[in-house]
Tab-separated table of C-alpha atoms and ligand atoms in Angstrom:
chain	number	residue	atom	x	y	z
A	1	MET	CA	0.000	0.000	0.000
A	2	ARG	CA	1.576	3.287	-1.092
A	3	ASP	CA	0.844	6.781	0.155
A	4	GLN	CA	-0.703	8.966	-2.511
A	5	ARG	CA	0.508	12.464	-1.847
A	6	ASN	CA	-1.441	15.482	-3.020
A	7	PRO	CA	-4.552	13.722	-4.313
A	8	MET	CA	-6.938	16.017	-6.245
A	9	GLY	CA	-4.118	18.536	-6.380
A	10	ARG	CA	-4.711	19.583	-2.740
A	11	SER	CA	-1.977	19.573	-0.192
A	12	SER	CA	-2.217	16.576	2.108
A	13	GLU	CA	-0.180	15.650	5.110
A	14	THR	CA	0.412	12.171	6.502
A	15	PHE	CA	1.782	11.127	9.854
A	16	THR	CA	1.632	8.136	12.177
A	17	ARG	CA	0.759	8.287	15.876
A	18	GLN	CA	1.611	5.497	18.240
A	19	THR	CA	0.048	5.261	21.692
A	20	ASP	CA	0.301	2.723	24.497
A	21	ALA	CA	-3.072	1.261	25.288
A	22	ASP	CA	-3.898	-1.901	27.209
A	23	ASP	CA	-0.230	-2.867	26.914
A	24	ALA	CA	-0.572	-2.886	23.153
A	25	LYS	CA	0.943	-0.364	20.768
A	26	ALA	CA	-1.962	1.205	18.925
A	27	LYS	CA	-0.925	2.777	15.652
A	28	VAL	CA	-2.965	5.239	13.578
A	29	HIS	CA	-1.863	6.595	10.212
A	30	PHE	CA	-3.375	10.015	9.831
A	31	HIS	CA	-3.981	11.704	6.460
A	32	ASP	CA	-5.044	15.320	6.568
A	33	MET	CA	-6.530	16.391	3.221
A	34	HIS	CA	-7.130	19.890	4.635
A	35	PRO	CA	-10.821	20.096	3.704
A	36	THR	CA	-11.787	23.604	2.622
A	37	PRO	CA	-13.798	25.221	5.436
A	38	ALA	CA	-17.375	25.864	4.345
A	39	ASP	CA	-18.222	29.487	3.590
A	40	MET	CA	-20.851	29.765	6.317
A	41	ARG	CA	-21.313	33.519	5.859
A	42	ALA	CA	-22.105	33.223	2.126
A	43	ASP	CA	-24.310	30.140	2.670
A	44	VAL	CA	-26.356	31.750	5.460
A	45	LEU	CA	-26.761	35.133	3.724
A	46	GLY	CA	-27.684	33.416	0.435
A	47	GLY	CA	-30.196	31.118	2.181
A	48	LEU	CA	-31.895	33.957	4.088
A	49	ALA	CA	-32.331	35.935	0.857
A	50	LEU	CA	-34.443	33.168	-0.777
A	51	PRO	CA	-38.262	33.503	-0.922
A	52	GLN	CA	-38.440	30.316	1.213
A	53	LYS	CA	-35.620	31.054	3.648
A	54	ARG	CA	-33.195	28.149	4.075
A	55	LEU	CA	-30.292	27.280	6.359
A	56	SER	CA	-28.012	24.359	5.520
A	57	PRO	CA	-28.166	21.371	7.924
A	58	LYS	CA	-24.387	21.034	7.670
A	59	TYR	CA	-24.132	23.894	10.199
A	60	PHE	CA	-25.995	21.922	12.900
A	61	TYR	CA	-22.804	20.156	13.933
A	62	ASP	CA	-20.743	22.553	16.034
A	63	ALA	CA	-19.523	21.082	19.358
A	64	HIS	CA	-22.878	21.621	21.134
A	65	GLY	CA	-24.890	20.539	18.075
A	66	SER	CA	-22.880	17.292	17.855
A	67	GLN	CA	-23.628	16.607	21.543
A	68	LEU	CA	-27.314	17.275	20.943
A	69	PHE	CA	-27.282	14.923	17.958
A	70	ASP	CA	-25.714	12.190	20.123
A	71	ALA	CA	-28.534	12.803	22.643
A	72	ILE	CA	-31.137	12.536	19.848
A	73	CYS	CA	-29.736	9.106	18.940
A	74	GLU	CA	-30.555	7.916	22.499
A	75	LEU	CA	-34.151	9.207	22.542
A	76	PRO	CA	-36.992	6.691	22.789
A	77	GLU	CA	-38.789	8.370	19.844
A	78	TYR	CA	-35.696	8.373	17.582
A	79	TYR	CA	-35.802	4.741	16.439
A	80	PRO	CA	-33.220	4.848	13.520
A	81	THR	CA	-29.996	4.524	15.571
A	82	ARG	CA	-30.978	1.635	17.826
A	83	THR	CA	-32.814	-0.145	14.993
A	84	GLU	CA	-29.814	0.067	12.662
A	85	ILE	CA	-27.441	-1.140	15.402
A	86	ALA	CA	-29.745	-4.119	16.075
A	87	ILE	CA	-29.690	-4.982	12.336
A	88	LEU	CA	-25.868	-4.749	12.242
A	89	ARG	CA	-25.612	-6.983	15.358
A	90	ARG	CA	-28.011	-9.537	14.041
A	91	HIS	CA	-26.757	-9.743	10.448
A	92	GLY	CA	-23.076	-8.797	10.772
A	93	ALA	CA	-21.877	-12.272	9.766
A	94	ALA	CA	-24.048	-12.284	6.630
A	95	MET	CA	-22.914	-8.731	5.787
A	96	ALA	CA	-19.300	-9.926	6.017
A	97	GLU	CA	-20.088	-12.656	3.455
A	98	TYR	CA	-21.259	-10.010	0.998
A	99	LEU	CA	-18.592	-7.392	1.678
A	100	GLY	CA	-15.775	-9.925	1.833
A	101	ARG	CA	-13.216	-10.172	4.641
A	102	ASP	CA	-9.749	-8.651	4.431
A	103	ALA	CA	-11.055	-5.528	2.722
A	104	LEU	CA	-9.968	-1.923	2.793
A	105	LEU	CA	-13.057	-0.618	4.592
A	106	VAL	CA	-13.808	3.103	4.261
A	107	GLU	CA	-16.365	4.651	6.626
A	108	LEU	CA	-17.881	7.924	5.407
A	109	GLY	CA	-18.646	10.413	8.191
A	110	SER	CA	-17.270	8.078	10.837
A	111	GLY	CA	-17.903	10.415	13.844
A	112	SER	CA	-17.242	8.392	16.984
A	113	SER	CA	-16.814	5.145	14.951
A	114	LEU	CA	-19.436	3.509	17.212
A	115	LYS	CA	-21.413	1.549	14.628
A	116	ILE	CA	-18.350	0.044	12.959
A	117	ARG	CA	-17.374	-1.526	16.312
A	118	VAL	CA	-20.461	-3.735	16.006
A	119	LEU	CA	-19.237	-5.001	12.628
A	120	LEU	CA	-15.462	-5.253	13.019
A	121	GLU	CA	-15.406	-8.716	14.617
A	122	ALA	CA	-17.484	-10.107	11.758
A	123	LEU	CA	-15.905	-8.119	8.910
A	124	ARG	CA	-12.268	-8.402	9.974
A	125	PRO	CA	-11.049	-5.834	7.432
A	126	ALA	CA	-7.348	-5.560	6.624
A	127	VAL	CA	-7.518	-1.777	6.813
A	128	TYR	CA	-10.133	0.486	8.405
A	129	MET	CA	-10.250	3.983	6.939
A	130	PRO	CA	-12.566	6.376	8.821
A	131	VAL	CA	-13.241	9.612	6.898
A	132	ASP	CA	-14.503	12.669	8.774
A	133	ILE	CA	-14.260	16.433	8.495
A	134	SER	CA	-13.768	16.984	12.233
A	135	LYS	CA	-10.023	16.457	12.748
A	136	ASP	CA	-9.732	16.214	16.543
A	137	HIS	CA	-12.765	14.005	16.941
A	138	LEU	CA	-11.531	11.752	14.108
A	139	LEU	CA	-8.087	11.364	15.624
A	140	GLN	CA	-9.456	10.588	19.101
A	141	SER	CA	-11.986	8.045	17.816
A	142	ALA	CA	-9.421	6.390	15.512
A	143	GLU	CA	-6.925	6.047	18.372
A	144	ALA	CA	-9.562	4.603	20.701
A	145	LEU	CA	-10.550	2.092	18.030
A	146	ALA	CA	-6.941	1.128	17.299
A	147	ALA	CA	-6.441	0.547	21.022
A	148	THR	CA	-9.359	-1.910	21.098
A	149	PHE	CA	-8.295	-3.639	17.856
A	150	PRO	CA	-4.470	-3.428	17.967
A	151	SER	CA	-3.934	-5.724	14.979
A	152	LEU	CA	-6.151	-3.570	12.744
A	153	GLN	CA	-4.414	-1.105	10.418
A	154	VAL	CA	-6.193	2.232	10.871
A	155	HIS	CA	-5.780	5.004	8.285
A	156	ALA	CA	-7.808	8.014	9.449
A	157	VAL	CA	-8.611	10.580	6.740
A	158	CYS	CA	-9.635	14.136	7.539
A	159	ALA	CA	-11.705	15.092	4.477
A	160	ASP	CA	-15.135	16.402	3.490
A	161	TYR	CA	-16.820	13.364	1.964
A	162	SER	CA	-19.639	15.482	0.521
A	163	VAL	CA	-17.248	16.881	-2.108
A	164	PRO	CA	-14.963	14.859	-4.435
A	165	PHE	CA	-11.866	13.400	-2.765
A	166	ARG	CA	-9.543	10.459	-3.435
A	167	LEU	CA	-8.393	7.805	-1.012
A	168	PRO	CA	-4.959	8.875	0.244
A	169	VAL	CA	-3.403	5.446	-0.189
A	170	ASP	CA	-3.013	3.399	-3.322
A	171	ASP	CA	-4.122	-0.101	-2.332
A	172	HIS	CA	-4.311	-2.847	-4.939
A	173	GLU	CA	-3.961	-5.670	-2.411
A	174	HIS	CA	-7.388	-5.534	-0.805
A	175	PRO	CA	-10.922	-5.282	-2.188
A	176	CYS	CA	-12.444	-1.924	-1.387
A	177	ALA	CA	-15.697	-1.564	0.564
A	178	ALA	CA	-17.483	1.412	2.127
A	179	PHE	CA	-19.839	1.855	5.070
A	180	PHE	CA	-22.312	4.761	5.155
A	181	PRO	CA	-24.679	4.220	8.106
A	182	GLY	CA	-27.300	6.353	9.847
A	183	SER	CA	-29.477	7.152	6.810
A	184	SER	CA	-27.355	10.239	6.207
A	185	VAL	CA	-28.058	9.542	2.521
A	186	GLY	CA	-31.588	10.787	3.347
A	187	ASN	CA	-30.255	14.270	4.121
A	188	PHE	CA	-29.350	14.756	0.440
A	189	GLU	CA	-31.959	15.790	-2.142
A	190	PRO	CA	-32.470	12.659	-4.325
A	191	PRO	CA	-30.501	14.003	-7.370
A	192	GLU	CA	-27.694	14.983	-4.986
A	193	ALA	CA	-27.854	11.519	-3.375
A	194	GLU	CA	-27.512	9.969	-6.829
A	195	ARG	CA	-24.429	12.076	-7.624
A	196	PHE	CA	-22.970	11.277	-4.199
A	197	LEU	CA	-23.449	7.508	-4.641
A	198	ARG	CA	-21.846	7.701	-8.084
A	199	ARG	CA	-18.786	9.393	-6.585
A	200	ILE	CA	-18.543	6.715	-3.902
A	201	GLY	CA	-18.751	4.055	-6.617
A	202	ASP	CA	-15.890	5.722	-8.502
A	203	LEU	CA	-13.885	5.761	-5.284
A	204	LEU	CA	-14.493	2.036	-4.682
A	205	GLY	CA	-13.788	0.876	-8.208
A	206	SER	CA	-15.193	-2.100	-10.067
A	207	ASP	CA	-17.049	-4.626	-7.870
A	208	GLY	CA	-16.567	-2.450	-4.785
A	209	ARG	CA	-19.308	-2.936	-2.180
A	210	LEU	CA	-21.200	-0.258	-0.288
A	211	LEU	CA	-23.069	-1.031	2.942
A	212	VAL	CA	-25.566	1.786	3.447
A	213	GLY	CA	-28.215	2.402	6.118
A	214	VAL	CA	-31.538	3.813	4.870
A	215	ASP	CA	-34.557	4.869	6.928
A	216	LEU	CA	-37.850	3.560	5.541
A	217	VAL	CA	-41.114	5.376	4.880
A	218	LYS	CA	-43.653	4.402	7.524
A	219	GLU	CA	-46.659	5.613	9.516
A	220	HIS	CA	-46.548	9.390	9.675
A	221	GLN	CA	-47.064	9.491	13.443
A	222	VAL	CA	-43.949	7.364	14.036
A	223	LEU	CA	-41.876	9.535	11.699
A	224	GLU	CA	-43.140	12.798	13.132
A	225	ALA	CA	-42.605	11.673	16.747
A	226	ALA	CA	-38.948	10.910	15.934
A	227	TYR	CA	-38.405	14.577	15.006
A	228	ASN	CA	-40.663	16.081	17.722
A	229	ASP	CA	-39.447	14.339	20.876
A	230	ALA	CA	-41.210	15.022	24.159
A	231	ASP	CA	-38.044	16.357	25.858
A	232	GLY	CA	-37.478	18.932	23.133
A	233	VAL	CA	-33.933	17.765	22.301
A	234	THR	CA	-34.586	17.973	18.545
A	235	ALA	CA	-36.029	21.464	19.051
A	236	ASP	CA	-32.824	22.485	20.886
A	237	PHE	CA	-30.740	20.924	18.083
A	238	ASN	CA	-32.663	22.957	15.494
A	239	LEU	CA	-32.521	26.230	17.497
A	240	ASN	CA	-28.802	25.748	18.202
A	241	LEU	CA	-28.284	26.667	14.545
A	242	LEU	CA	-29.424	30.217	15.389
A	243	ALA	CA	-27.183	30.352	18.477
A	244	ARG	CA	-24.252	29.342	16.258
A	245	ILE	CA	-25.089	31.997	13.646
A	246	ASN	CA	-25.360	34.616	16.423
A	247	ARG	CA	-21.919	33.644	17.723
A	248	GLU	CA	-20.051	33.132	14.464
A	249	LEU	CA	-21.716	35.665	12.153
A	250	ASP	CA	-22.420	38.493	14.556
A	251	ALA	CA	-26.183	37.997	14.308
A	252	ASP	CA	-28.965	38.877	16.755
A	253	PHE	CA	-31.539	36.094	16.416
A	254	ASP	CA	-33.777	36.059	19.515
A	255	LEU	CA	-34.121	32.314	20.090
A	256	THR	CA	-37.427	32.835	21.937
A	257	GLY	CA	-38.874	34.363	18.742
A	258	PHE	CA	-38.627	31.090	16.762
A	259	ARG	CA	-40.136	27.648	17.311
A	260	HIS	CA	-39.103	24.223	16.051
A	261	SER	CA	-41.465	22.578	13.585
A	262	ALA	CA	-41.073	19.175	11.874
A	263	TRP	CA	-43.587	17.257	9.778
A	264	PHE	CA	-43.738	14.547	7.146
A	265	ASN	CA	-44.304	15.736	3.585
A	266	PRO	CA	-45.951	12.697	1.904
A	267	GLU	CA	-45.685	14.069	-1.680
A	268	LEU	CA	-41.910	14.302	-1.359
A	269	SER	CA	-41.533	11.443	1.158
A	270	ARG	CA	-39.464	13.515	3.531
A	271	ILE	CA	-39.423	14.933	7.019
A	272	GLU	CA	-38.987	18.697	6.818
A	273	MET	CA	-37.552	20.645	9.747
A	274	HIS	CA	-38.221	24.364	9.992
A	275	LEU	CA	-37.741	27.230	12.429
A	276	VAL	CA	-40.901	29.350	12.470
A	277	SER	CA	-40.981	33.014	13.468
A	278	THR	CA	-43.523	33.491	16.281
A	279	ARG	CA	-43.892	37.215	15.509
A	280	GLU	CA	-43.012	39.836	12.956
A	281	GLN	CA	-39.375	40.703	13.531
A	282	LYS	CA	-36.178	42.011	11.992
A	283	VAL	CA	-32.849	40.184	12.405
A	284	SER	CA	-29.372	41.399	11.605
A	285	VAL	CA	-26.828	38.866	10.290
A	286	ALA	CA	-23.269	39.857	9.359
A	287	GLY	CA	-24.375	43.469	8.874
A	288	ARG	CA	-27.409	42.600	6.721
A	289	SER	CA	-31.005	42.932	7.803
A	290	PHE	CA	-33.741	40.299	7.266
A	291	VAL	CA	-37.450	40.696	7.951
A	292	PHE	CA	-39.583	37.781	9.187
A	293	ARG	CA	-43.367	37.781	9.007
A	294	LYS	CA	-45.274	36.114	11.859
A	295	GLY	CA	-45.469	32.397	10.907
A	296	GLU	CA	-42.720	32.652	8.267
A	297	SER	CA	-40.286	29.728	8.359
A	298	MET	CA	-36.656	28.963	7.655
A	299	HIS	CA	-36.264	25.461	6.203
A	300	THR	CA	-33.348	23.803	8.012
A	301	GLU	CA	-33.341	20.099	7.042
A	302	CYS	CA	-34.843	17.420	4.807
A	303	SER	CA	-34.691	13.793	5.811
A	304	TYR	CA	-35.898	11.635	2.906
A	305	LYS	CA	-37.539	8.305	3.701
A	306	TYR	CA	-37.410	5.558	1.072
A	307	SER	CA	-39.176	2.312	0.320
A	308	ILE	CA	-36.735	-0.550	-0.336
A	309	GLU	CA	-37.677	-0.530	-4.036
A	310	GLY	CA	-37.431	3.273	-4.200
A	311	PHE	CA	-33.917	3.198	-2.763
A	312	HIS	CA	-32.946	0.412	-5.173
A	313	ARG	CA	-34.133	2.545	-8.099
A	314	LEU	CA	-31.965	5.420	-6.844
A	315	ALA	CA	-28.963	3.095	-6.376
A	316	ARG	CA	-29.359	1.668	-9.906
A	317	ARG	CA	-29.575	5.157	-11.419
A	318	ALA	CA	-26.282	5.899	-9.639
A	319	GLY	CA	-24.575	2.804	-11.137
A	320	PHE	CA	-24.900	0.354	-8.220
A	321	GLU	CA	-26.599	-3.038	-8.292
A	322	PRO	CA	-28.446	-3.949	-5.072
A	323	GLU	CA	-27.203	-7.334	-3.832
A	324	GLN	CA	-28.898	-7.787	-0.472
A	325	VAL	CA	-30.997	-5.915	2.048
A	326	TRP	CA	-31.499	-6.542	5.759
A	327	THR	CA	-34.231	-4.994	7.898
A	328	ASP	CA	-35.424	-5.186	11.482
A	329	ILE	CA	-38.181	-7.714	10.706
A	330	ASP	CA	-38.093	-11.352	9.628
A	331	ALA	CA	-38.841	-12.097	5.983
A	332	ASP	CA	-42.099	-13.893	6.872
A	333	SER	CA	-43.339	-11.177	9.248
A	334	ASP	CA	-46.437	-9.199	8.300
A	335	GLN	CA	-45.169	-6.166	10.225
A	336	ALA	CA	-43.673	-3.165	8.442
A	337	ALA	CA	-39.917	-2.696	8.741
A	338	LEU	CA	-38.575	0.528	10.236
A	339	PHE	CA	-35.044	0.604	8.813
A	340	SER	CA	-32.936	-1.090	6.133
A	341	VAL	CA	-29.252	-1.802	5.509
A	342	HIS	CA	-28.291	-2.471	1.881
A	343	CYS	CA	-25.293	-4.099	0.285
A	344	LEU	CA	-24.764	-2.521	-3.158
A	345	VAL	CA	-22.120	-3.479	-5.704
A	346	TRP	CA	-20.562	-0.909	-8.030
A	347	ARG	CA	-21.146	-1.594	-11.703
A	348	GLY	CA	-20.362	1.939	-12.908
B	401	AVI	C1	-27.971	12.764	10.461
B	401	AVI	N1	-29.338	12.529	9.979
B	401	AVI	C2	-29.450	11.210	9.336
B	401	AVI	C3	-30.401	12.786	10.973
B	401	AVI	C4	-31.791	12.526	10.359
B	401	AVI	O1	-32.565	11.789	10.973
B	401	AVI	O2	-32.063	13.032	9.265
B	401	AVI	C5	-30.315	14.216	11.485
B	401	AVI	C6	-31.459	14.559	12.423
B	401	AVI	N2	-32.179	15.632	12.352
B	401	AVI	C7	-33.058	15.636	13.334
B	401	AVI	N3	-32.942	14.518	14.015
B	401	AVI	C8	-31.909	13.837	13.489
């Protein structure tokens, strides 16, 4: 396996960190692709100038927002996380048969690398390559994982997976596979999701496998409860976006003047999250002034929900062939499944 310096023409930096953990030497190779910081000012000002005001969900995840998201994943109403983990636990061995052992396994948006821990025993990859934009968090999680699995080669990559990037190592020894859990694919608009999947396919190369978690369309009450929890954690997560804009863009949003709102849009098969102005008001952001009518909303997130067939159509349009799907119900059950995990193979 060779290091590929300067992929995509960007400067990259590679180093190896060795730590003592549980008497074992845990080694992490770290590749910093120096992802370009998002232009939050331009994105926010552009979004607030639209007739339907919009804020990008990518700005949810500052330090406090990431903590709130972790808390959401533990909520009784938010079924996706625990349901996906149960599917990975139950079907990990079968997933390993499809993905193949001894692979170079790339995880996109690895965060705390919690879900991959469920699969590592079964998958036994030769190399685990977590990819995340948040450098410190990535390094900490990769080191913790390497300490638990000292024989695993860990190559952590600091990159923004939502824009084109290349794997920083040239590996022709191992088959390439990717893991994209959490139904984060649902946060893309479908044409964007198709372009994203195509890029992942190109990254994997011919016959590369993608294991992807996808939330399923279901009873509206169940979906809406997941985004309107009784403790108001999702509301805090949504409103934290305004606190972040106040802090980082010298804005004066009054957080008590906006309320969280989330509902299922059946025509578009998506949960929409909004922040609704509770009164007529004027807000200043980075020196610009924006007027809100009473009841006017800012659209902050879409979370698309697919049927299994609908997701397969999307995957095929992107150049993948669906090979297998696992859900939280048995094949002969007459209950509706909540969540699905798909193994797709890249056919380009
Ligand atoms: C990260 N993503 C898959 C979550 C979702 O369900 O769309 C983000 C989220 N938004 C509100 N709750 C959770």
